[in-house]
Structure formats: C-alpha cells, structure tokens
Amino acid sequence: MAKRNARFVCQHCGGVTTKWAGKCEACGEWNSIVEEMDGGGIGGGPGRKPRRGRVVPLLPLVGATDSAPRIVSGIGEFDRVTGGGFVRGSALLVGGDPGIGKSTILIQAAAELARRGQRVVYISGEEAVAQVRLRAERLGLLDAPLQLAAETSVEDILTTLEAGERPALVIIDSIQTIWTEMAESAPGSVAQVRTSAQALIRYAKESGATVVLVGHVTKEGTIAGPRVVEHMVDAVLYFEGDNAGHFRILRAVKNRFGPTDEIGVFEMTGKGLREVPNPSELFLGERSRASPGAAVFAGMEGTRPVLVEVQALVAPSPLGTPRRAVIGWDSARLSMILAVLEAHCGVRFGQHDVYLNIAGGLRIQEPAADLAVAAALVSSLAGATLDPTSVFFGEVSLSGLVRPVAHAMLRLKEAEKLGFMTAVAPASRGGEERGPSPMRLDTVEQLADLVARVAARAHGRQEQMGRAAE
C-alpha cells in the first residue's frame, strides 16, 4: 500500500501547512489546524492504484456552439447579475448571512424554470422535504413541478442524479451540510466542503447540468464553506443587506461568463423576494429633504445608474480620539476625504465624531462618491441643508482636485428622470459630450469650491433665521 502523506489544514481559512501549529499563519486563528491525509480527494483513496490516463479529444476553438448556452430563470434581477441566465455545465456559489434570502430566491428561480418544462432538482441538507414544501406553499409555488430531496451524502446525490434524465438545474442547500466518504473529517470541515464541492462540480462539467451551491457566511465572512469553494466555481454571488430590513442586494463578485459589477435589488415580502426594477426610487423613497448632512449621489452599478442618499453626522466628540464609523463605504476612503478637507479646505474635524451611512443598505465601491461624501460632511458640520434638487458625483484627488468620472450622461439622465434639477460635478471628459438636457450642471474643479458653496448656503440660512427672529 502506498504511503499517504499527512498535511495540516486550517479549518478557518483553508490554509495548508506541513506541520501542526497552534496558530494559523494565514489568517491568525488559534487552534484551527487539523491533520488531514493526502489522497482523499475524488478518485483517490487508500490502497487505490493510480489509473492510467486516457486520450482527451482536442476540439477547435472555432466551431459549432450550443444553440441555447444559457438558461433564463425568468427573474430579471437575478438574470442581470448572472449575465443573462445560468450557463449550462457551470457551477455557482450563492453566499450570504443565514436568513438573508438565499434559499428563497433559489427556490423561486427553480420554480420558474420548472414551470417552463425544465427538470429542476432541489436537494436540501438542512430541511426535510415536508419543511421545504411548507416554504414553497408560503411562497405560492406548489404548482411548480419541482423535484425535491433531503440528502447529505454526495455519493447518494450523484447516484440519484445520474439514474434519471439529466436535470437542467441542481440546487444544493447548503454545501456545509454535505459530506463524502472520500474525506475522513466531519461534515462542514474544510476537507469535506472542498471534496464534496469538487465532486459536484465535476458532475456539472460532465453532464452539462448547472449546479448551484449555497454557502452560509458568518459576520466575518471567513468560514470554510464559501472561502474554500470560491476558487473552484465559475461564479460567486453574494447577498447583501440587513436581515431586519426589507431590501436585499445580490452582487456578483466572480463571474467567468458575465460582468462582476452588476447588482440585483430585491424587496423581501410575505410572498418571497420581489424584484425592484428601479432601485433609485427605492433608495430615495424615505429621504429627508430638510436635514443637514444628506447628499444624493448619482452612482453606477454595472451598466445601471443608481441614485442613493449619503448621510453624514458630524458632532463634537467628548473623547480624546474622535470616532470614525462608516456603513456602506470604505473607511480608508473616508479618512482620505477628511484629510483633504482639512489640508486644502481648512475644514477641521479633529475634535468631532464622524458617522457616515449609505442609505438603503447598498455598499458603494466606486470613487465617484467622493464629492457626495464631502458635501454631506461639510453640510453636517456647518448645519446647512444642501439643495434637495441636486445630485453629486466626482472623484477627489489628494491635491483637492475634483476629477471627472465615467458615464456622466447616464447619471444625469437617471437624476433627471427622478426630478432632480442640478448636478454638482466636474466638467465632463473630452470624449463624452453632453447632449440636450434641462438639468443644470454646476461644475467644480477644486474641493474648496464645493466648501465655499456650502458655507455660502449656511451663511444665507443664518441671515434668514436672524431676520425671522427680529
């Protein structure tokens, strides 16, 4: 019998070492390294002789393709994120916090496909079939010819799938509950998750069925499930949002067959997740027009413009080190904007706590939000409300220069559609000409120009209050 070499794998991040250690050098977690044996993957095992290779057919790059390479789910926001639907033979990972809506959106998509005549198999490792039926009844999906099963063994799952007609879509909920005989550790461990996912992905490539794996994520987002599987699958979709709120955002962080900057917006209702075709109206529906520290940012999420409210609160700090709290934006970017405001505009935040929030649960990643954030900060510090009919976008450099951003026309058209009259932004690039539009464009070249405008508005408000007091 060939000797099997031992290796040590971190159950927190999946890091591999040649010897045991109390602390993982990759993620810094203590007491998370467990010994595993090599050769336990699919196709391997103790005492198994290496199989002689076979000749693999080589195909030309240019040739006939499948006439229907994608399977449209019928849920527009979901298809937008995946790039147009499920790709046959692909493997997807849908991650997110427990209770965020992963199982809900997948069973809705599966029911839509089943109604269209596709064979769809939903395998639950966490719930019994009767429990899945109860959820489907609550969502009004009992009329869909969806096939259900409750199983956790990879070998039994693959045997069942291969016994009947090839399914178009297979959903595994969730990958943390699946186990295989080829790994010796407990279900949910790195070895079990990796080996089980490898077997299911191989089935997808060989059969042409689309396999969707569900993975739970903790608050830190570093458990073994999604982090180990991410590099193995073709696409990774993550649900964002607060479990206590009504809105959910589906974002693609990896996609071999489509863009990775698209988002899908959903609203959680009693009948499941409902599509939100116009997210701007959703994010701006409850904004306060007369509150200092609120600025509307005209952003881009993939190919779709989205308007969202940036909320800032600047208050005197009783602490020696003021607080800096950010929700929905990069904290390092906030520190940079504060530094530029102090260095080039003379606005002091050293004795104030700063709180920044992106309304609606959306996470902004593009630097075009710099100008809107700066406007909200200065507005809150000065106690002056910004023009409620204005939107802001522009990137701020370390020198205080406001740089133009891409897709300015799409941002302006979305703002115009929602009733905004003015856009505070840098001058457009030479290659992007502005067409006829009733919106007024107030260009800013330096961040100090914006600060001066907010200060003038604050001064005017103080004079108005003084006259009212007299």
Coordinates of C-alpha atoms in Angstrom, one line a residue:
M1 CA 0.0 0.0 0.0
A2 CA 1.3 3.4 -0.9
K3 CA 2.1 5.6 2.0
R4 CA -0.3 8.5 2.5
N5 CA 1.3 11.8 3.5
A6 CA -0.2 13.9 6.2
R7 CA -0.9 17.6 5.9
F8 CA -2.4 20.1 8.2
V9 CA -5.3 22.3 7.1
C10 CA -6.8 25.3 8.8
Q11 CA -10.5 24.8 9.3
H12 CA -11.0 28.6 9.3
C13 CA -9.4 29.8 6.0
G14 CA -8.3 26.6 4.3
G15 CA -4.5 27.3 4.6
V16 CA -2.3 24.2 4.3
T17 CA 1.0 23.6 6.2
T18 CA 3.4 20.7 6.5
K19 CA 3.3 20.5 10.3
W20 CA 0.9 21.3 13.1
A21 CA 0.9 24.7 14.7
G22 CA -1.3 26.4 17.4
K23 CA -1.9 29.5 15.2
C24 CA -2.6 29.6 11.5
E25 CA -0.1 31.9 9.8
A26 CA -2.5 32.7 7.0
C27 CA -5.5 34.0 9.0
G28 CA -4.2 34.3 12.5
E29 CA -6.8 32.0 14.0
W30 CA -5.8 29.8 17.0
N31 CA -6.5 26.1 17.4
S32 CA -8.0 25.8 13.9
I33 CA -5.4 23.5 12.3
V34 CA -6.4 19.8 11.8
E35 CA -4.4 16.9 10.3
E36 CA -5.7 15.5 7.1
M37 CA -4.4 12.7 4.8
D38 CA -3.4 13.3 1.2
G39 CA -5.1 11.1 -1.5
G40 CA -8.6 11.6 0.0
G41 CA -9.9 13.5 -3.0
I42 CA -12.4 12.3 -5.5
G43 CA -10.7 9.5 -7.4
G44 CA -8.2 8.8 -4.7
G45 CA -8.2 6.7 -1.6
P46 CA -6.1 4.3 0.5
G47 CA -4.8 1.4 -1.5
R48 CA -6.0 2.6 -4.8
K49 CA -3.5 2.3 -7.6
P50 CA -3.1 5.2 -10.0
R51 CA -5.2 4.8 -13.1
R52 CA -3.7 5.0 -16.5
G53 CA -4.7 8.2 -18.3
R54 CA -7.0 8.3 -21.4
V55 CA -6.7 10.3 -24.5
V56 CA -8.7 13.5 -24.3
P57 CA -10.3 14.7 -27.5
L58 CA -9.0 18.1 -28.7
L59 CA -11.6 20.4 -30.2
P60 CA -11.1 23.6 -32.4
L61 CA -11.7 27.0 -30.8
V62 CA -14.0 28.0 -33.7
G63 CA -16.9 25.6 -34.3
A64 CA -20.5 24.9 -33.6
T65 CA -21.8 26.0 -30.3
D66 CA -24.8 25.1 -28.2
S67 CA -27.9 27.0 -29.6
A68 CA -29.1 27.6 -26.0
P69 CA -26.0 28.1 -23.8
R70 CA -27.9 29.9 -21.1
I71 CA -31.0 29.0 -19.1
V72 CA -33.0 32.1 -18.3
S73 CA -34.5 31.9 -14.8
G74 CA -37.3 34.4 -15.5
I75 CA -36.3 36.6 -12.6
G76 CA -34.9 39.7 -14.3
E77 CA -32.7 41.0 -11.5
F78 CA -31.3 37.5 -10.9
D79 CA -30.5 37.1 -14.6
R80 CA -28.9 40.5 -14.7
V81 CA -26.4 39.5 -12.1
T82 CA -25.6 36.2 -13.7
G83 CA -25.0 37.8 -17.0
G84 CA -28.1 36.6 -18.8
G85 CA -29.1 33.4 -17.0
F86 CA -27.5 30.1 -15.9
V87 CA -24.7 28.7 -18.2
R88 CA -25.1 25.0 -18.9
G89 CA -22.5 22.9 -17.2
S90 CA -21.4 25.7 -14.8
A91 CA -21.1 25.8 -11.0
L92 CA -22.3 28.7 -9.0
L93 CA -21.9 29.6 -5.3
V94 CA -24.6 31.7 -3.7
G95 CA -23.4 33.0 -0.3
G96 CA -24.7 35.3 2.4
D97 CA -25.6 35.5 6.1
P98 CA -28.1 33.0 7.4
G99 CA -31.7 34.2 6.8
I100 CA -30.7 36.7 4.1
G101 CA -32.8 35.1 1.4
K102 CA -30.5 32.7 -0.4
S103 CA -32.9 29.7 -0.3
T104 CA -35.9 31.9 -1.1
I105 CA -34.5 33.4 -4.3
L106 CA -33.2 30.0 -5.5
I107 CA -36.5 28.1 -4.9
Q108 CA -38.3 31.0 -6.7
A109 CA -35.9 30.7 -9.7
A110 CA -36.2 26.9 -9.6
A111 CA -40.0 27.0 -9.6
E112 CA -40.0 29.4 -12.6
L113 CA -37.7 27.1 -14.6
A114 CA -39.8 24.0 -13.6
R115 CA -42.9 25.7 -14.9
R116 CA -41.2 26.2 -18.2
G117 CA -40.7 22.4 -18.6
Q118 CA -37.1 22.2 -17.3
R119 CA -36.2 19.4 -14.9
V120 CA -35.0 21.1 -11.7
V121 CA -33.8 19.2 -8.6
Y122 CA -33.7 20.9 -5.2
I123 CA -31.7 19.0 -2.6
S124 CA -31.8 20.2 0.9
G125 CA -29.3 19.1 3.6
E126 CA -30.8 21.3 6.3
E127 CA -34.5 20.7 6.0
A128 CA -36.8 17.8 5.4
V129 CA -38.9 17.6 2.2
A130 CA -42.0 18.5 4.2
Q131 CA -40.4 21.6 5.5
V132 CA -39.3 22.7 2.0
R133 CA -42.9 22.1 0.9
L134 CA -44.2 24.4 3.7
R135 CA -41.9 27.2 2.5
A136 CA -43.0 26.6 -1.1
E137 CA -46.6 26.8 0.0
R138 CA -46.0 30.1 1.7
L139 CA -44.4 31.5 -1.5
G140 CA -47.2 30.2 -3.7
L141 CA -45.0 27.8 -5.6
L142 CA -46.8 24.4 -5.0
D143 CA -48.0 24.4 -8.7
A144 CA -44.4 24.1 -9.9
P145 CA -43.2 20.5 -10.9
L146 CA -40.1 20.9 -8.8
Q147 CA -38.3 17.7 -7.7
L148 CA -37.3 17.7 -4.0
A149 CA -34.9 15.6 -2.0
A150 CA -33.4 15.7 1.5
E151 CA -29.9 14.1 1.5
T152 CA -26.4 14.9 2.7
S153 CA -24.3 12.2 1.1
V154 CA -22.5 13.2 -2.1
E155 CA -22.4 9.6 -3.3
D156 CA -26.2 9.1 -2.9
I157 CA -26.9 12.5 -4.5
L158 CA -24.8 11.8 -7.6
T159 CA -26.2 8.3 -8.0
T160 CA -29.7 9.7 -7.9
L161 CA -29.0 12.4 -10.4
E162 CA -27.3 10.0 -12.8
A163 CA -30.2 7.5 -12.6
G164 CA -32.8 9.7 -14.3
E165 CA -33.0 12.3 -17.0
R166 CA -30.3 14.9 -16.9
P167 CA -31.6 17.9 -14.9
A168 CA -31.1 21.5 -16.2
L169 CA -30.5 22.8 -12.7
V170 CA -29.4 21.3 -9.4
I171 CA -29.5 23.3 -6.2
I172 CA -27.5 22.0 -3.1
D173 CA -28.7 23.8 0.1
S174 CA -26.2 24.0 1.7
I175 CA -22.7 22.8 0.9
Q176 CA -21.7 22.9 4.6
T177 CA -24.1 20.0 5.3
I178 CA -22.8 17.8 2.5
W179 CA -20.3 15.0 3.2
T180 CA -18.5 12.3 1.2
E181 CA -16.9 9.0 2.1
M182 CA -13.7 10.1 0.4
A183 CA -12.9 12.5 3.3
E184 CA -12.4 11.4 6.8
S185 CA -13.2 14.6 8.7
A186 CA -16.6 15.8 10.0
P187 CA -19.2 17.5 7.7
G188 CA -18.6 21.2 7.4
S189 CA -14.8 20.9 7.7
V190 CA -12.5 22.2 5.0
A191 CA -11.8 18.8 3.7
Q192 CA -15.4 17.8 3.4
V193 CA -16.5 21.0 1.9
R194 CA -13.7 21.0 -0.7
T195 CA -14.0 17.4 -1.6
S196 CA -17.8 17.4 -1.8
A197 CA -17.8 20.6 -3.9
Q198 CA -15.2 19.1 -6.3
A199 CA -17.4 16.0 -6.9
L200 CA -20.5 18.2 -7.6
I201 CA -18.5 20.5 -9.9
R202 CA -17.2 17.5 -11.8
Y203 CA -20.7 16.2 -12.3
A204 CA -21.8 19.7 -13.7
K205 CA -18.9 19.7 -16.2
E206 CA -19.5 16.1 -17.4
S207 CA -23.3 16.2 -17.5
G208 CA -24.0 19.7 -18.7
A209 CA -26.3 20.5 -15.7
T210 CA -26.0 23.7 -13.8
V211 CA -25.1 23.2 -10.2
V212 CA -25.8 25.9 -7.6
L213 CA -24.2 25.6 -4.2
V214 CA -25.5 27.5 -1.2
G215 CA -22.9 28.7 1.4
H216 CA -23.5 30.4 4.7
V217 CA -21.3 33.3 5.7
T218 CA -20.6 34.5 9.3
K219 CA -20.2 38.1 10.3
E220 CA -16.6 37.9 9.4
G221 CA -17.3 36.1 6.1
T222 CA -14.4 33.7 6.6
I223 CA -15.9 30.3 7.4
A224 CA -14.7 27.3 5.5
G225 CA -17.7 27.0 3.1
P226 CA -17.7 29.8 0.6
R227 CA -14.0 30.8 1.1
V228 CA -12.7 27.4 0.1
V229 CA -15.2 26.9 -2.8
E230 CA -14.8 30.3 -4.3
H231 CA -11.8 29.5 -6.5
M232 CA -13.4 26.2 -7.7
V233 CA -16.7 27.5 -9.0
D234 CA -17.5 29.6 -12.2
A235 CA -19.4 32.3 -10.4
V236 CA -19.8 33.7 -6.9
L237 CA -23.0 35.6 -5.9
Y238 CA -23.3 37.3 -2.5
F239 CA -26.4 38.6 -0.8
E240 CA -26.0 41.9 1.0
G241 CA -28.4 43.7 3.3
D242 CA -29.7 43.8 6.8
N243 CA -31.7 40.8 7.9
A244 CA -34.0 43.2 9.8
G245 CA -34.6 45.3 6.7
H246 CA -36.8 44.7 3.7
F247 CA -34.2 45.1 1.0
R248 CA -31.7 42.7 -0.4
I249 CA -28.9 43.3 -2.9
L250 CA -27.4 40.4 -4.9
R251 CA -23.9 41.1 -6.2
A252 CA -21.6 39.1 -8.4
V253 CA -18.0 39.1 -7.0
K254 CA -16.8 36.5 -9.6
N255 CA -18.3 35.5 -12.9
R256 CA -16.5 33.7 -15.7
F257 CA -19.4 34.2 -18.1
G258 CA -20.5 37.8 -17.3
P259 CA -19.8 41.1 -15.6
T260 CA -18.8 41.3 -12.0
D261 CA -20.1 44.8 -11.3
E262 CA -23.8 44.2 -11.7
I263 CA -26.3 44.1 -8.8
G264 CA -29.8 42.9 -8.4
V265 CA -32.1 44.6 -6.0
F266 CA -34.9 42.8 -4.2
E267 CA -37.5 43.5 -1.6
M268 CA -38.4 40.9 1.0
T269 CA -42.2 40.4 1.2
G270 CA -44.5 37.8 2.6
K271 CA -44.6 36.1 -0.8
G272 CA -40.8 36.0 -1.1
L273 CA -38.3 38.3 -2.8
R274 CA -39.8 40.8 -5.2
E275 CA -37.8 42.5 -7.9
V276 CA -37.1 46.2 -7.7
P277 CA -36.7 47.4 -11.3
N278 CA -35.9 51.0 -10.3
P279 CA -33.6 50.9 -7.3
S280 CA -33.1 54.7 -7.3
E281 CA -36.8 55.3 -6.2
L282 CA -36.3 52.6 -3.5
F283 CA -33.1 54.1 -2.0
L284 CA -34.5 57.7 -2.1
G285 CA -38.1 56.9 -1.1
E286 CA -37.7 58.0 2.6
R287 CA -35.0 60.7 2.4
S288 CA -35.3 63.9 4.4
R289 CA -35.1 67.0 2.2
A290 CA -34.6 69.4 5.1
S291 CA -31.9 67.6 7.1
P292 CA -28.2 68.8 7.1
G293 CA -25.7 66.1 6.2
A294 CA -27.6 64.4 3.4
A295 CA -26.4 64.4 -0.2
V296 CA -27.7 62.4 -3.1
F297 CA -25.1 60.5 -5.0
A298 CA -25.6 59.6 -8.7
G299 CA -23.7 56.3 -8.9
M300 CA -23.2 53.4 -11.3
E301 CA -23.7 49.8 -10.5
G302 CA -22.6 47.9 -13.6
T303 CA -24.5 49.3 -16.6
R304 CA -27.3 50.7 -14.5
P305 CA -27.3 54.2 -12.8
V306 CA -28.4 54.2 -9.2
L307 CA -29.2 57.3 -7.0
V308 CA -28.6 56.8 -3.3
E309 CA -28.5 59.1 -0.3
V310 CA -25.3 59.6 1.5
Q311 CA -25.9 60.5 5.2
A312 CA -23.3 62.1 7.4
L313 CA -23.3 63.2 11.1
V314 CA -20.5 65.4 12.5
A315 CA -20.8 66.0 16.2
P316 CA -18.4 67.3 18.9
S317 CA -16.5 64.4 20.5
P318 CA -16.1 64.0 24.2
L319 CA -13.2 61.6 23.6
G320 CA -9.5 62.3 23.1
T321 CA -9.6 60.2 19.9
P322 CA -12.8 61.0 17.9
R323 CA -14.9 58.2 16.4
R324 CA -15.0 57.4 12.7
A325 CA -17.8 55.0 11.9
V326 CA -18.7 54.0 8.3
I327 CA -21.6 51.8 6.9
G328 CA -21.7 51.1 3.2
W329 CA -18.4 52.8 2.2
D330 CA -14.7 52.3 2.5
S331 CA -13.4 53.6 5.9
A332 CA -10.0 54.3 4.4
R333 CA -11.6 56.5 1.7
L334 CA -13.4 58.4 4.4
S335 CA -10.1 59.1 6.2
M336 CA -8.7 60.4 2.9
I337 CA -11.6 62.8 2.3
L338 CA -11.3 64.1 5.8
A339 CA -7.6 64.7 5.4
V340 CA -8.1 66.5 2.1
L341 CA -10.8 68.7 3.6
E342 CA -8.5 69.7 6.5
A343 CA -5.4 70.2 4.4
H344 CA -6.8 72.0 1.4
C345 CA -10.1 73.5 2.5
G346 CA -9.4 74.4 6.1
V347 CA -12.3 72.4 7.5
R348 CA -11.4 70.9 10.9
F349 CA -12.7 67.5 12.0
G350 CA -10.1 66.8 14.7
Q351 CA -12.5 67.5 17.6
H352 CA -15.6 65.9 16.1
D353 CA -17.0 62.4 15.8
V354 CA -17.8 61.4 12.2
Y355 CA -20.5 59.0 11.2
L356 CA -21.2 58.1 7.6
N357 CA -24.0 55.9 6.2
I358 CA -25.2 54.8 2.8
A359 CA -29.0 54.7 3.0
G360 CA -30.8 51.6 1.9
G361 CA -28.2 49.0 2.7
L362 CA -26.2 49.5 -0.5
R363 CA -22.4 49.3 -0.5
I364 CA -20.7 51.9 -2.7
Q365 CA -17.4 50.9 -4.2
E366 CA -16.6 53.5 -6.9
P367 CA -14.6 56.6 -6.1
A368 CA -17.1 58.8 -7.8
A369 CA -18.9 59.1 -4.4
D370 CA -16.1 61.2 -3.0
L371 CA -17.8 64.5 -3.9
A372 CA -21.1 63.5 -2.4
V373 CA -19.4 62.3 0.8
A374 CA -17.5 65.6 1.1
A375 CA -20.7 67.6 0.6
A376 CA -22.5 65.6 3.2
L377 CA -19.7 66.0 5.7
V378 CA -19.4 69.8 5.2
S379 CA -23.2 70.2 5.3
S380 CA -23.4 68.4 8.7
L381 CA -20.5 70.3 10.2
A382 CA -22.0 73.7 9.0
G383 CA -25.5 72.8 9.9
A384 CA -26.7 73.8 6.4
T385 CA -29.0 71.7 4.2
L386 CA -28.0 71.0 0.7
D387 CA -30.2 71.8 -2.3
P388 CA -32.7 68.9 -2.3
T389 CA -32.9 69.0 -6.1
S390 CA -29.1 68.5 -6.6
V391 CA -27.1 65.3 -7.1
F392 CA -23.3 65.0 -6.6
F393 CA -20.7 62.9 -8.2
G394 CA -16.9 63.2 -8.8
E395 CA -13.6 61.8 -7.6
V396 CA -11.5 63.8 -5.2
S397 CA -7.7 63.5 -5.5
L398 CA -5.2 64.1 -2.8
S399 CA -4.4 67.6 -4.1
G400 CA -8.0 68.6 -3.7
L401 CA -8.8 68.4 -7.4
V402 CA -12.2 67.0 -8.4
R403 CA -11.7 64.6 -11.3
P404 CA -14.3 63.6 -13.9
V405 CA -15.8 60.1 -13.8
A406 CA -17.2 57.8 -16.5
H407 CA -20.8 57.5 -17.6
A408 CA -21.7 61.1 -16.7
M409 CA -24.6 61.2 -19.1
L410 CA -26.2 58.1 -17.7
R411 CA -26.0 59.5 -14.2
L412 CA -27.6 62.8 -15.4
K413 CA -30.4 61.1 -17.3
E414 CA -31.3 59.0 -14.2
A415 CA -31.3 62.1 -12.0
E416 CA -33.4 64.0 -14.5
K417 CA -35.9 61.1 -14.6
L418 CA -36.4 61.3 -10.8
G419 CA -37.0 65.1 -10.8
F420 CA -33.6 66.5 -9.9
M421 CA -32.7 69.8 -11.5
T422 CA -29.0 70.4 -10.8
A423 CA -25.9 68.2 -10.9
V424 CA -22.8 69.3 -8.9
A425 CA -19.9 67.5 -10.7
P426 CA -16.6 68.1 -12.5
A427 CA -16.5 69.1 -16.2
S428 CA -17.1 66.0 -18.4
R429 CA -14.2 64.4 -20.3
G430 CA -13.4 65.5 -23.8
G431 CA -14.7 62.2 -25.3
E432 CA -18.1 62.3 -23.6
E433 CA -20.2 65.1 -24.9
R434 CA -23.3 66.2 -23.0
G435 CA -26.5 66.2 -25.0
P436 CA -29.5 68.5 -24.6
S437 CA -30.9 68.2 -21.0
P438 CA -32.9 70.5 -18.8
M439 CA -30.6 69.8 -15.9
R440 CA -28.2 72.5 -14.8
L441 CA -24.6 71.4 -14.4
D442 CA -22.6 73.2 -11.7
T443 CA -19.0 72.3 -12.4
V444 CA -16.4 72.2 -9.6
E445 CA -12.7 72.0 -10.2
Q446 CA -11.5 72.1 -6.6
L447 CA -13.0 70.7 -3.5
A448 CA -12.6 74.1 -2.0
D449 CA -15.2 75.4 -4.5
L450 CA -17.8 73.0 -3.0
V451 CA -16.9 74.0 0.5
A452 CA -17.4 77.7 -0.4
R453 CA -20.8 76.9 -1.8
V454 CA -21.9 75.1 1.3
A455 CA -20.5 77.8 3.5
A456 CA -22.4 80.5 1.5
R457 CA -25.6 78.5 1.9
A458 CA -25.0 78.2 5.6
H459 CA -24.4 81.9 5.9
G460 CA -27.6 82.7 4.0
R461 CA -29.6 80.4 6.3
Q462 CA -28.2 82.2 9.4
E463 CA -29.2 85.6 8.0
Q464 CA -32.7 84.3 7.2
M465 CA -33.0 82.9 10.7
G466 CA -31.8 86.2 12.1
R467 CA -34.4 88.2 10.2
A468 CA -37.1 85.8 11.3
A469 CA -36.1 86.3 14.9
E470 CA -36.3 90.1 14.6

